[in-house]
C-alpha cells in the first residue's frame, strides 16, 4: 500500500498540473535533494534522487542549498507543421528552484513543469566565467517505484545500437542494474489506474539517456548517460558523458519526463514529448510537405523492366508507379552514389554512379508530379555536408534519409542539430535511420519528418520477429515519443506457420493480413510513410488494383486530431484520426481474432457519414469491402482475423 504524497512533504516546493490531477514535489531538506510524483492523490514515483556527478564533485543535496523559487503559468498553443494533431495545447505550471553551492560559487537551477499529460524537470548550470572545463560523469536522477509495476521495455543492453527491438513485458522487480533500457519504459500502476512512461525530451549539447535498474536492488530506475564516443581510453571507470565550458554557455540538461494517462491509448495520443521540444527554428515552413513514398530497397528493386536495379530506367519506373498510385514521392536508397555501399569507404555523396542520371530522374519525377528523396550514410554525408546539401537543393531533391548513426552520445546529439539546421537552410526534409528515440526535435526542426529507431518491416527480410503482437505493442511504447518509419505496405502475406519455414527473398512476405497492412497507414504515426512493396504487389493479374491499394494511395499521413478509442499493449488498438471533417479509423489485433463494436460518439452530432469499410476477407491476402450510412449515435462492428486489421473512412454526406 502506498502513502499519500503529502505525508512526505519536507518543503513547500510543489507544482500541480492545470487540471490539478498531477502533483510534483521537490524535497530539499537536510542534505536531501529529491522529488516525487502523484496523480489523483496516488503516488506514481516515490521520492527519488536528483543531482549531477561532475569532474568537480557532486551537485546534490549535500553540496547545494535552496535559495529561492519562481513560478509561472503558461497557457499557449503549439501548432505542428505536420503530425497527429494540427493544434496542441501547451499548458503547464512551472516551478524554478535556485540552489547555491555550499562554500563554492557553483549554482544550480532545477526547472520543473506539470502538464495535464505528465511532468518534466531539467537541470541548468548557469554560465560562469571561471568554469572553463567541466565534465558531467553521470546523473543521480532516479525514478523509484512504490510498487512492483508491470512494465514494457526494450533493453538493447549497450550504448551503441540501432534502437531497434521488441518492447517486452517485464516486472519492475526483474529490472536489473546491468540493463540499459531505451526510452520509453512504459508501466501500468494497476487495473483501471494510471499508465505512465519514462522518457526524455529536448536534448542539445548533452548525452542521451538509458534507464537501468537501481544498484541497491530497489524498485525503479536509475538514469544512465551515454559516454562520449571520443574519450581518453585511460579515463577508467568514470568516463565523461558531457563536456561543457560554462565560461562560454550554460549547461542545460534534457527534460526528464514522466508521461501519464488514464489508459495506454492516452499515451499514444499524447503530444507531450513534442510540446517539450524547443520552439521551431524555422521561419518558413511552406515547403515542408507530408506524403507517401514508393521505396526500392525492401522489394529488391523489383520493377518489371529489363535490367532492373540502381539505374535511371528503374527509377523512372518507380516514378510511374508512384504517380499511378497517387504517391507524393519516391525514395532512392543505397547504391546511387560512388562508394555508398562500401564500409568504411569515405564515398562521394556528390557523385552519382554512372548508371544514375540524377538530373534526368528528378526532371522526369517533376513532370509526373512526384518528388525525390535520396539515402545517405551519415559519416559520408558529414564529410561533405555543405557541398552535398547545396547540390541536392540545386537538383530539386525534396528530402534525404540518413542512416547508421546508431549512437546517442553528446557528439551524435550535436550532429542531429547540425544536420537538421543545415538541411532546413537548403529546404530539405529529413528521415533518420539507425536513430535514437524521438525527443521533441520535430517541433524544433519541422523538416524532421520521421525516423526509424524502431524494429520495423525490414526485419521480415531475415527474421520472424515482426509479429502481430509486436505490431500492436509499438503504438503504446516506441510511438508515444514521436513518428516511426516502420515502412509498411507489405502485400504478400503468409500465416505465421507458413512464414516460419519460407525461404527469405529479396521480395519478402509478412506474417500479418492485408487488413493489418492497410490499417498501419492509419494507426502508425509518420508524416512521411513508405509504400514498401514492389509495384506489381499492388496490382492484380488483370492490371486492376489489388485489395487496399487505392486506400493506401488516398489516405493522409498528417492529421488534425488523434484519438485512441480502444486497445491495450500487445493486444489490439483502434485509432481514429480526423482530417478536416473526415475521419479515418484503423484497427489492428495480435494473433487473436476479434470482433470490435466501435461507437462513433467522437464524430459530429447531427451529421450523417458515408462509412467505407475494409475488413479481413476470404483469406489473408484479400479484403472485404462494404458501405453504410452512420451518425454519432451509430456503432460499427469490425471483424479482425488473427494478426489482422481493418480500416473505416467516414465522409460527411452533403445535405
Tab-separated table of C-alpha atoms in Angstrom, residues 223-505:
chain	number	residue	atom	x	y	z
A	223	UNK	CA	19.218	7.157	-15.371
A	224	UNK	CA	22.394	6.216	-17.307
A	225	UNK	CA	24.078	8.667	-19.692
A	226	UNK	CA	25.826	7.518	-22.862
A	227	UNK	CA	29.578	8.105	-22.502
A	228	UNK	CA	31.260	10.281	-25.086
A	229	UNK	CA	32.484	8.325	-28.104
A	230	UNK	CA	35.861	10.076	-28.171
A	231	UNK	CA	37.242	9.822	-24.656
A	232	UNK	CA	40.619	9.078	-23.169
A	233	UNK	CA	40.966	5.264	-23.080
A	234	UNK	CA	42.759	5.709	-19.774
A	235	UNK	CA	39.837	7.583	-18.234
A	236	UNK	CA	38.929	4.472	-16.285
A	237	UNK	CA	35.533	3.833	-14.752
A	238	UNK	CA	34.436	7.472	-14.646
A	239	UNK	CA	34.208	8.167	-18.373
A	240	UNK	CA	32.711	11.596	-19.025
A	241	UNK	CA	29.301	11.741	-20.709
A	242	UNK	CA	29.065	15.502	-21.248
A	243	UNK	CA	31.729	18.180	-21.624
A	244	UNK	CA	30.882	21.867	-21.292
A	245	UNK	CA	32.623	25.178	-20.789
A	246	UNK	CA	30.369	27.256	-18.564
A	247	UNK	CA	32.560	30.215	-19.446
A	248	UNK	CA	31.009	30.065	-22.925
A	249	UNK	CA	27.415	28.970	-22.253
A	250	UNK	CA	25.203	27.418	-19.589
A	251	UNK	CA	24.627	23.695	-19.364
A	252	UNK	CA	21.002	22.671	-19.884
A	253	UNK	CA	20.087	19.017	-19.474
A	254	UNK	CA	17.268	17.362	-21.408
A	255	UNK	CA	13.863	17.210	-19.792
A	256	UNK	CA	13.406	14.129	-17.628
A	257	UNK	CA	9.814	13.144	-18.363
A	258	UNK	CA	7.087	11.071	-16.761
A	259	UNK	CA	4.141	10.829	-19.170
A	260	UNK	CA	0.813	9.818	-17.592
A	261	UNK	CA	-2.657	8.867	-18.809
A	262	UNK	CA	-5.774	7.004	-17.736
A	263	UNK	CA	-5.162	4.316	-20.381
A	264	UNK	CA	-2.257	3.137	-22.540
A	265	UNK	CA	-4.018	4.748	-25.513
A	266	UNK	CA	-3.901	8.087	-23.749
A	267	UNK	CA	-0.112	7.936	-24.014
A	268	UNK	CA	-0.384	7.058	-27.714
A	269	UNK	CA	-2.451	10.168	-28.448
A	270	UNK	CA	-0.245	12.417	-26.318
A	271	UNK	CA	1.925	15.163	-27.830
A	272	UNK	CA	3.852	15.867	-24.614
A	273	UNK	CA	7.315	14.982	-25.959
A	274	UNK	CA	6.901	17.267	-28.974
A	275	UNK	CA	5.457	20.031	-26.787
A	276	UNK	CA	8.597	19.873	-24.622
A	277	UNK	CA	10.813	20.451	-27.648
A	278	UNK	CA	12.282	23.897	-28.186
A	279	UNK	CA	10.120	26.151	-30.401
A	280	UNK	CA	10.627	25.981	-34.151
A	281	UNK	CA	13.882	27.333	-35.518
A	282	UNK	CA	12.309	27.714	-38.992
A	283	UNK	CA	10.608	30.916	-40.119
A	284	UNK	CA	9.279	29.490	-43.406
A	285	UNK	CA	7.780	26.005	-43.423
A	286	UNK	CA	5.685	26.301	-46.587
A	287	UNK	CA	7.984	23.876	-48.451
A	288	UNK	CA	7.519	21.045	-45.926
A	289	UNK	CA	5.068	18.575	-47.463
A	290	UNK	CA	3.975	15.256	-45.929
A	291	UNK	CA	3.193	12.261	-48.069
A	292	UNK	CA	3.898	8.668	-49.032
A	293	UNK	CA	6.891	7.328	-50.954
A	294	UNK	CA	7.431	4.359	-53.240
A	295	UNK	CA	10.531	2.556	-51.967
A	296	UNK	CA	13.053	0.346	-53.737
A	297	UNK	CA	15.227	-1.408	-51.116
A	298	UNK	CA	12.618	-3.534	-49.311
A	299	UNK	CA	11.342	-5.141	-52.505
A	300	UNK	CA	14.798	-5.550	-54.067
A	301	UNK	CA	14.378	-3.046	-56.933
A	302	UNK	CA	11.660	-5.327	-58.346
A	303	UNK	CA	10.102	-3.326	-61.143
A	304	UNK	CA	9.021	-5.081	-64.306
A	305	UNK	CA	11.635	-3.747	-66.727
A	306	UNK	CA	14.785	-5.289	-68.234
A	307	UNK	CA	17.921	-4.945	-66.099
A	308	UNK	CA	16.124	-3.501	-63.088
A	309	UNK	CA	18.460	-2.177	-60.422
A	310	UNK	CA	20.141	1.050	-59.387
A	311	UNK	CA	19.856	2.858	-62.696
A	312	UNK	CA	17.915	5.633	-64.380
A	313	UNK	CA	15.348	3.399	-66.104
A	314	UNK	CA	14.440	1.652	-62.858
A	315	UNK	CA	13.742	4.911	-61.038
A	316	UNK	CA	11.654	6.224	-63.895
A	317	UNK	CA	9.578	3.048	-63.478
A	318	UNK	CA	9.237	3.733	-59.739
A	319	UNK	CA	8.160	7.277	-60.563
A	320	UNK	CA	5.467	5.924	-62.895
A	321	UNK	CA	4.356	3.567	-60.112
A	322	UNK	CA	4.188	6.401	-57.564
A	323	UNK	CA	2.227	8.633	-59.932
A	324	UNK	CA	-0.264	5.868	-60.722
A	325	UNK	CA	-0.925	5.206	-57.005
A	326	UNK	CA	-1.125	8.898	-56.117
A	327	UNK	CA	2.052	8.825	-54.011
A	328	UNK	CA	3.882	12.089	-53.482
A	329	UNK	CA	7.452	10.745	-53.512
A	330	UNK	CA	9.935	8.046	-54.396
A	331	UNK	CA	12.933	7.172	-52.204
A	332	UNK	CA	16.231	6.281	-53.902
A	333	UNK	CA	18.004	4.075	-51.399
A	334	UNK	CA	21.512	2.645	-51.064
A	335	UNK	CA	23.798	2.379	-54.082
A	336	UNK	CA	23.126	5.564	-56.038
A	337	UNK	CA	26.417	7.389	-55.358
A	338	UNK	CA	30.057	6.368	-55.519
A	339	UNK	CA	31.082	4.233	-52.556
A	340	UNK	CA	27.684	4.291	-50.857
A	341	UNK	CA	27.658	0.543	-50.224
A	342	UNK	CA	31.264	0.339	-49.086
A	343	UNK	CA	32.347	0.452	-45.447
A	344	UNK	CA	34.477	2.169	-44.279
A	345	UNK	CA	34.873	3.843	-47.689
A	346	UNK	CA	34.582	7.629	-47.410
A	347	UNK	CA	32.358	7.539	-50.506
A	348	UNK	CA	31.447	10.570	-52.547
A	349	UNK	CA	27.917	11.762	-51.853
A	350	UNK	CA	28.170	14.368	-54.625
A	351	UNK	CA	28.982	11.878	-57.401
A	352	UNK	CA	26.207	9.586	-58.679
A	353	UNK	CA	27.322	6.289	-60.180
A	354	UNK	CA	27.481	6.235	-63.991
A	355	UNK	CA	24.142	4.402	-64.258
A	356	UNK	CA	22.289	7.175	-62.411
A	357	UNK	CA	21.433	10.385	-64.272
A	358	UNK	CA	20.105	12.268	-61.254
A	359	UNK	CA	19.063	15.490	-63.054
A	360	UNK	CA	17.136	13.400	-65.608
A	361	UNK	CA	15.449	11.306	-62.897
A	362	UNK	CA	14.389	14.372	-60.924
A	363	UNK	CA	13.191	16.175	-64.053
A	364	UNK	CA	11.086	13.144	-65.008
A	365	UNK	CA	9.668	12.981	-61.496
A	366	UNK	CA	8.789	16.674	-61.623
A	367	UNK	CA	6.846	16.108	-64.868
A	368	UNK	CA	4.863	13.354	-63.147
A	369	UNK	CA	4.192	15.413	-60.009
A	370	UNK	CA	6.433	13.213	-57.857
A	371	UNK	CA	9.223	14.345	-55.516
A	372	UNK	CA	12.520	12.532	-54.954
A	373	UNK	CA	14.267	11.589	-51.682
A	374	UNK	CA	17.780	10.107	-51.515
A	375	UNK	CA	19.550	7.859	-48.985
A	376	UNK	CA	22.963	8.581	-47.443
A	377	UNK	CA	25.416	7.136	-44.947
A	378	UNK	CA	25.803	9.671	-42.153
A	379	UNK	CA	29.614	9.598	-41.979
A	380	UNK	CA	29.907	10.023	-45.719
A	381	UNK	CA	27.476	12.941	-45.682
A	382	UNK	CA	29.134	14.576	-42.686
A	383	UNK	CA	32.442	14.760	-44.564
A	384	UNK	CA	30.855	16.660	-47.480
A	385	UNK	CA	27.745	18.143	-45.870
A	386	UNK	CA	27.797	21.753	-47.069
A	387	UNK	CA	28.719	20.869	-50.635
A	388	UNK	CA	26.261	17.973	-50.833
A	389	UNK	CA	23.218	19.778	-49.424
A	390	UNK	CA	23.715	22.689	-51.783
A	391	UNK	CA	23.964	20.237	-54.692
A	392	UNK	CA	20.793	18.359	-53.712
A	393	UNK	CA	18.892	21.624	-53.425
A	394	UNK	CA	20.067	22.638	-56.907
A	395	UNK	CA	18.926	19.291	-58.305
A	396	UNK	CA	15.482	19.671	-56.731
A	397	UNK	CA	15.745	16.827	-54.205
A	398	UNK	CA	12.924	17.074	-51.636
A	399	UNK	CA	14.452	15.182	-48.734
A	400	UNK	CA	17.249	12.959	-47.502
A	401	UNK	CA	17.290	9.730	-45.492
A	402	UNK	CA	20.424	9.414	-43.340
A	403	UNK	CA	21.433	6.031	-41.949
A	404	UNK	CA	23.598	4.153	-39.423
A	405	UNK	CA	24.105	6.748	-36.679
A	406	UNK	CA	23.477	4.055	-34.025
A	407	UNK	CA	24.500	6.321	-31.106
A	408	UNK	CA	23.017	8.929	-28.772
A	409	UNK	CA	26.140	10.360	-27.129
A	410	UNK	CA	26.818	14.095	-26.896
A	411	UNK	CA	28.631	14.252	-30.236
A	412	UNK	CA	25.821	12.452	-32.074
A	413	UNK	CA	23.223	14.743	-30.495
A	414	UNK	CA	25.274	17.632	-31.857
A	415	UNK	CA	25.287	16.022	-35.302
A	416	UNK	CA	21.475	15.863	-35.305
A	417	UNK	CA	21.190	19.583	-34.573
A	418	UNK	CA	23.804	20.489	-37.177
A	419	UNK	CA	22.179	18.285	-39.816
A	420	UNK	CA	18.618	19.466	-39.198
A	421	UNK	CA	19.632	23.110	-39.163
A	422	UNK	CA	21.629	22.871	-42.378
A	423	UNK	CA	19.036	20.807	-44.241
A	424	UNK	CA	16.395	23.365	-43.304
A	425	UNK	CA	18.576	26.114	-44.776
A	426	UNK	CA	18.562	24.150	-48.070
A	427	UNK	CA	14.817	23.362	-47.874
A	428	UNK	CA	15.388	19.637	-47.469
A	429	UNK	CA	13.208	17.344	-45.372
A	430	UNK	CA	14.822	14.611	-43.272
A	431	UNK	CA	14.243	10.949	-42.336
A	432	UNK	CA	16.781	9.467	-39.886
A	433	UNK	CA	17.527	5.740	-39.645
A	434	UNK	CA	19.581	3.999	-37.006
A	435	UNK	CA	18.264	6.887	-34.924
A	436	UNK	CA	17.849	7.368	-31.178
A	437	UNK	CA	14.280	7.679	-29.802
A	438	UNK	CA	12.378	10.897	-30.597
A	439	UNK	CA	12.850	13.711	-28.091
A	440	UNK	CA	10.811	16.607	-29.481
A	441	UNK	CA	13.147	17.683	-32.297
A	442	UNK	CA	10.215	17.528	-34.715
A	443	UNK	CA	8.987	20.736	-33.062
A	444	UNK	CA	12.355	22.475	-33.213
A	445	UNK	CA	13.008	21.419	-36.811
A	446	UNK	CA	9.676	20.729	-38.563
A	447	UNK	CA	11.599	19.478	-41.626
A	448	UNK	CA	12.400	16.411	-39.475
A	449	UNK	CA	9.544	14.305	-40.847
A	450	UNK	CA	10.105	10.837	-39.462
A	451	UNK	CA	12.688	8.409	-38.191
A	452	UNK	CA	13.473	4.806	-37.579
A	453	UNK	CA	14.705	3.697	-34.183
A	454	UNK	CA	12.038	1.008	-34.483
A	455	UNK	CA	12.026	-2.688	-35.271
A	456	UNK	CA	10.035	-2.378	-38.474
A	457	UNK	CA	9.101	-4.242	-41.629
A	458	UNK	CA	12.699	-4.604	-42.876
A	459	UNK	CA	13.140	-7.426	-40.345
A	460	UNK	CA	10.676	-9.522	-42.357
A	461	UNK	CA	13.511	-9.979	-44.867
A	462	UNK	CA	15.612	-12.080	-42.478
A	463	UNK	CA	13.672	-12.939	-39.296
A	464	UNK	CA	10.345	-13.936	-37.743
A	465	UNK	CA	10.491	-11.127	-35.152
A	466	UNK	CA	7.892	-8.809	-36.693
A	467	UNK	CA	4.819	-10.458	-35.231
A	468	UNK	CA	1.294	-9.128	-34.867
A	469	UNK	CA	1.898	-8.810	-31.119
A	470	UNK	CA	4.960	-6.665	-31.804
A	471	UNK	CA	2.975	-4.528	-34.241
A	472	UNK	CA	0.280	-3.758	-31.654
A	473	UNK	CA	2.846	-3.121	-28.925
A	474	UNK	CA	4.622	-0.338	-30.852
A	475	UNK	CA	1.753	2.220	-30.730
A	476	UNK	CA	1.748	2.075	-26.912
A	477	UNK	CA	5.540	2.123	-26.483
A	478	UNK	CA	8.003	3.476	-29.036
A	479	UNK	CA	5.380	5.516	-30.930
A	480	UNK	CA	4.292	7.561	-27.906
A	481	UNK	CA	7.513	9.580	-28.331
A	482	UNK	CA	7.128	10.520	-31.987
A	483	UNK	CA	6.847	9.214	-35.560
A	484	UNK	CA	8.039	5.771	-36.654
A	485	UNK	CA	9.347	4.929	-40.117
A	486	UNK	CA	8.153	1.334	-39.823
A	487	UNK	CA	7.990	1.095	-43.663
A	488	UNK	CA	4.590	-0.624	-44.047
A	489	UNK	CA	2.944	-1.784	-47.258
A	490	UNK	CA	3.866	-5.479	-47.411
A	491	UNK	CA	1.126	-7.026	-49.556
A	492	UNK	CA	2.365	-10.645	-49.715
A	493	UNK	CA	1.051	-12.364	-46.599
A	494	UNK	CA	1.685	-15.791	-45.104
A	495	UNK	CA	0.327	-17.282	-41.915
A	496	UNK	CA	2.866	-17.280	-39.055
A	497	UNK	CA	3.272	-21.044	-39.551
A	498	UNK	CA	3.983	-20.645	-43.278
A	499	UNK	CA	6.200	-17.626	-42.661
A	500	UNK	CA	8.418	-19.520	-40.211
A	501	UNK	CA	9.509	-22.014	-42.895
A	502	UNK	CA	9.565	-19.830	-46.018
A	503	UNK	CA	12.867	-19.009	-47.649
A	504	UNK	CA	13.938	-15.407	-47.228
A	505	UNK	CA	13.956	-13.483	-50.510
